[in-house]
């Protein structure tokens, strides 16, 4: 049995398959990118081409200079950032309670929170609007942030609960014996150990917030407070859709999330390993 | 003390939340007393060029009415209705809005819009200055609930190059010529068609439908039987179905094909029927293309017709600044405001402006067509009726039913909606 | 391995837990739980949007109307088919991708990022892209099938066909889901004990045998998790459908339950009926999840 040639052959097969899969994953992005570089008259050319015959940046220029796009971009990133921080805080507090504390109705409460995953969000818009109005947070970033945090709570607290439950309890028990209080254990022991899981929560929360359209469209009236998905929707006017510009704007809007993911990806995989998602 | 650090983190988080809430400011809902400065909100889905012109209109209005400030908010076209419905549910409606004419009967029926006739000084004069088609869109149950702010209609666009190539010397004047031209200009193998529709929703076949004498419901809105499935209507749909089967109409109308504007400019569709926005669209995306307009070809009874679209300006019943809102609406219908908006391709609803030199040249054919253009059915359930006609058209194109049978079914479905 | 750290009176337990629970629970109740109850209530009325207290009580009439509605029934069929096809596909392909990504090859981190990219993109954008690629007259897919691979004779009008129009919708889900499943399986694979694998190799088992005897059984819990979560996710799907089919076109035959709900509520202003439709779906999802968990329970899990 020649282990070396076996190994080498196996490795090449793996590599080829990986490359094929990667190409399939990336291909739509490629398509989007090249379409964003085509002028409108080429977008419906027959036959469609995989390389722009006449590449132009005009779509990008139009996307970025029209109607305050930069401001909407900043708004989106800002809201996503605040919402992520708040989610990290609230969800980890909640998850710790479910994982480590005993209190009446713990199981029921956890079930109710996780059941929220099953509900389609669309129907909730009207009552959410009513609540937001009563609290006076309509047409505000707070209105966006708070609703997003709430909507994200089931998934993120579920993830973190799994993770916290997996931390060896002896660590915490010995900290208690040293005289540390519960808060300190949470803040200074458990949370630092949870960086991977927190990375997962960060990425999931960011994605959710950057993509959300329905609530943002309905609750914000002041133009300067609009977010990115709305900005992209604005390129689809009543009588026409300028695909080149839509794709250019989409490419631009993908940049923050891709950067974020690339930065956190090491933690992310590690985090998935240990959040108990796998069982 | 170390103990305070985690506690302070939590307090910090709460403070953060509180400050965000505080910094965002709260919504002001109390109406100002009369005589003081009033803000009137105005919601719309205008494109950027239109919104820019709107600002000029607003400035002019505010100059004449120093006590009133207009606050416009732009919404995405696709989800505008959802935004309005949510506002209604939340008890937080705008004062005024420019809404699709289709929604006026719907919202009026629910009691969300302010009745304008008998309620607004000078209303009768204003409404009588508008074209008859657009005027009909603001009417529900003998009353008016809006003012037609801008209107549009569809006319024939013909690609001169393709016509020249085929040896046809001008656009068709009658439906018969239209059908013949469409056939002559088609070559499905090369992805070339004489005519293309944007889809099967009623707006697309409507001009030809109306030109051929088609009707949807009885004038008193009680029945569709005998109208949508009446002889003229069936004849119109039969013609379109036949042209499609003969390869003279592009299959894009069934869904997911090349759009009419791209197809027309690139020569794939020799004729399309579309609206005034095409001028700006082509200027932007196909600057070398010369667009040619013509009236909708005349039907068998010798008359042309088309369909009316556009938006109406309305005042919401929940508005707390109704008097100021009425002034704003009246100004939107002044010839000054209408002429300003006309600069970006928005067709005015005042019939007296027809032929006015301040308007772009290409408006002529549209405003002429508007004299004979018809509004669709002004009924709260129109969108479902549109669905019924849409589905009927699809069924006959696919050969599932004959045009008569498909329209009979549509008549039944529409009658049910009228009865609700 | 959940242990508890609080011993003592019930009162003490509540007092301890309260500050941890409060922020998250308050937000959840305000913006999710209460709205759920509100919209559930809506389903029993002919809901009056501007004056809710004047709504007409209908009892179960909205629910009965849904069951009798041909369009709703078709929507259920579409939604179930969507789930039944895309969930196994993305899980199987995800497992395959994870196995590949587990090998130590050059550029492993790069591949991992690339495979995950579809997950982080926006449904609307991807939907639009696929719609554009499946254009019946100038789309890339037809071009490849007809002019490059010569698999079809003439252009297929994908989006004009009540069944074919869903093909791009299904594909978007699979394309987006594979990366998510792959990353989760990848993490799970890290937990397969190395000594077990070695023992199997020493015993003479080839890679395929090793996979089925050692690896697969260890992935039971992960698979259960993925099946349940992806089923819930796909049954709740709607964005790519709306974008690609324009809301059930052609002829209202390509609806998913949630796209129909949206049209009925925000299009035709029938909010009570829309709410009923969405709760039908919720109950269905709950039942399906429960059944899945029971059926796959013997593979072990801790939720």
Tab-separated table of N, CA and C in Angstrom, chain C residues 9 24 34 42 65 69 102 106 138 178 184-185 215 220 270 274 291 299:
chain	number	residue	atom	x	y	z
C	9	UNK	N	-33.673	29.693	49.027
C	9	UNK	CA	-35.113	29.906	48.942
C	9	UNK	C	-35.531	30.328	47.541
C	24	UNK	N	-33.488	41.443	28.492
C	24	UNK	CA	-33.880	40.659	27.330
C	24	UNK	C	-35.361	40.362	27.309
C	34	UNK	N	-45.947	40.332	22.882
C	34	UNK	CA	-47.224	41.057	22.831
C	34	UNK	C	-47.736	41.179	21.399
C	42	UNK	N	-56.091	39.160	15.977
C	42	UNK	CA	-56.601	39.688	14.712
C	42	UNK	C	-57.246	38.607	13.856
C	65	UNK	N	-62.169	29.932	5.833
C	65	UNK	CA	-62.027	30.534	4.496
C	65	UNK	C	-60.708	30.104	3.865
C	69	UNK	N	-59.898	28.024	0.292
C	69	UNK	CA	-59.311	28.882	-0.727
C	69	UNK	C	-58.303	28.088	-1.551
C	102	UNK	N	-12.799	19.994	5.732
C	102	UNK	CA	-12.107	19.472	6.901
C	102	UNK	C	-10.702	18.989	6.570
C	106	UNK	N	-4.136	23.521	1.229
C	106	UNK	CA	-3.648	24.887	1.207
C	106	UNK	C	-4.811	25.844	0.994
C	138	UNK	N	-33.236	36.583	-22.368
C	138	UNK	CA	-31.838	37.013	-22.437
C	138	UNK	C	-31.060	36.562	-21.222
C	178	UNK	N	-26.405	25.886	1.821
C	178	UNK	CA	-25.294	24.935	1.892
C	178	UNK	C	-24.173	25.458	2.781
C	184	UNK	N	-21.683	24.471	10.138
C	184	UNK	CA	-22.119	23.774	11.348
C	184	UNK	C	-21.607	22.340	11.376
C	185	UNK	N	-21.679	21.680	10.233
C	185	UNK	CA	-21.133	20.319	10.183
C	185	UNK	C	-19.636	20.342	10.422
C	215	UNK	N	-17.892	8.448	11.444
C	215	UNK	CA	-18.255	9.862	11.374
C	215	UNK	C	-19.761	10.078	11.462
C	220	UNK	N	-25.208	12.736	14.465
C	220	UNK	CA	-26.653	12.625	14.629
C	220	UNK	C	-27.304	13.872	15.194
C	270	UNK	N	-57.138	42.710	4.000
C	270	UNK	CA	-57.875	41.761	4.845
C	270	UNK	C	-56.932	41.257	5.924
C	274	UNK	N	-55.342	37.506	6.770
C	274	UNK	CA	-53.892	37.351	6.682
C	274	UNK	C	-53.315	36.768	7.958
C	291	UNK	N	-42.653	16.717	15.458
C	291	UNK	CA	-42.544	15.385	14.858
C	291	UNK	C	-41.096	15.076	14.505
C	299	UNK	N	-31.372	9.554	17.950
C	299	UNK	CA	-29.957	9.812	17.646
C	299	UNK	C	-29.332	10.688	18.705
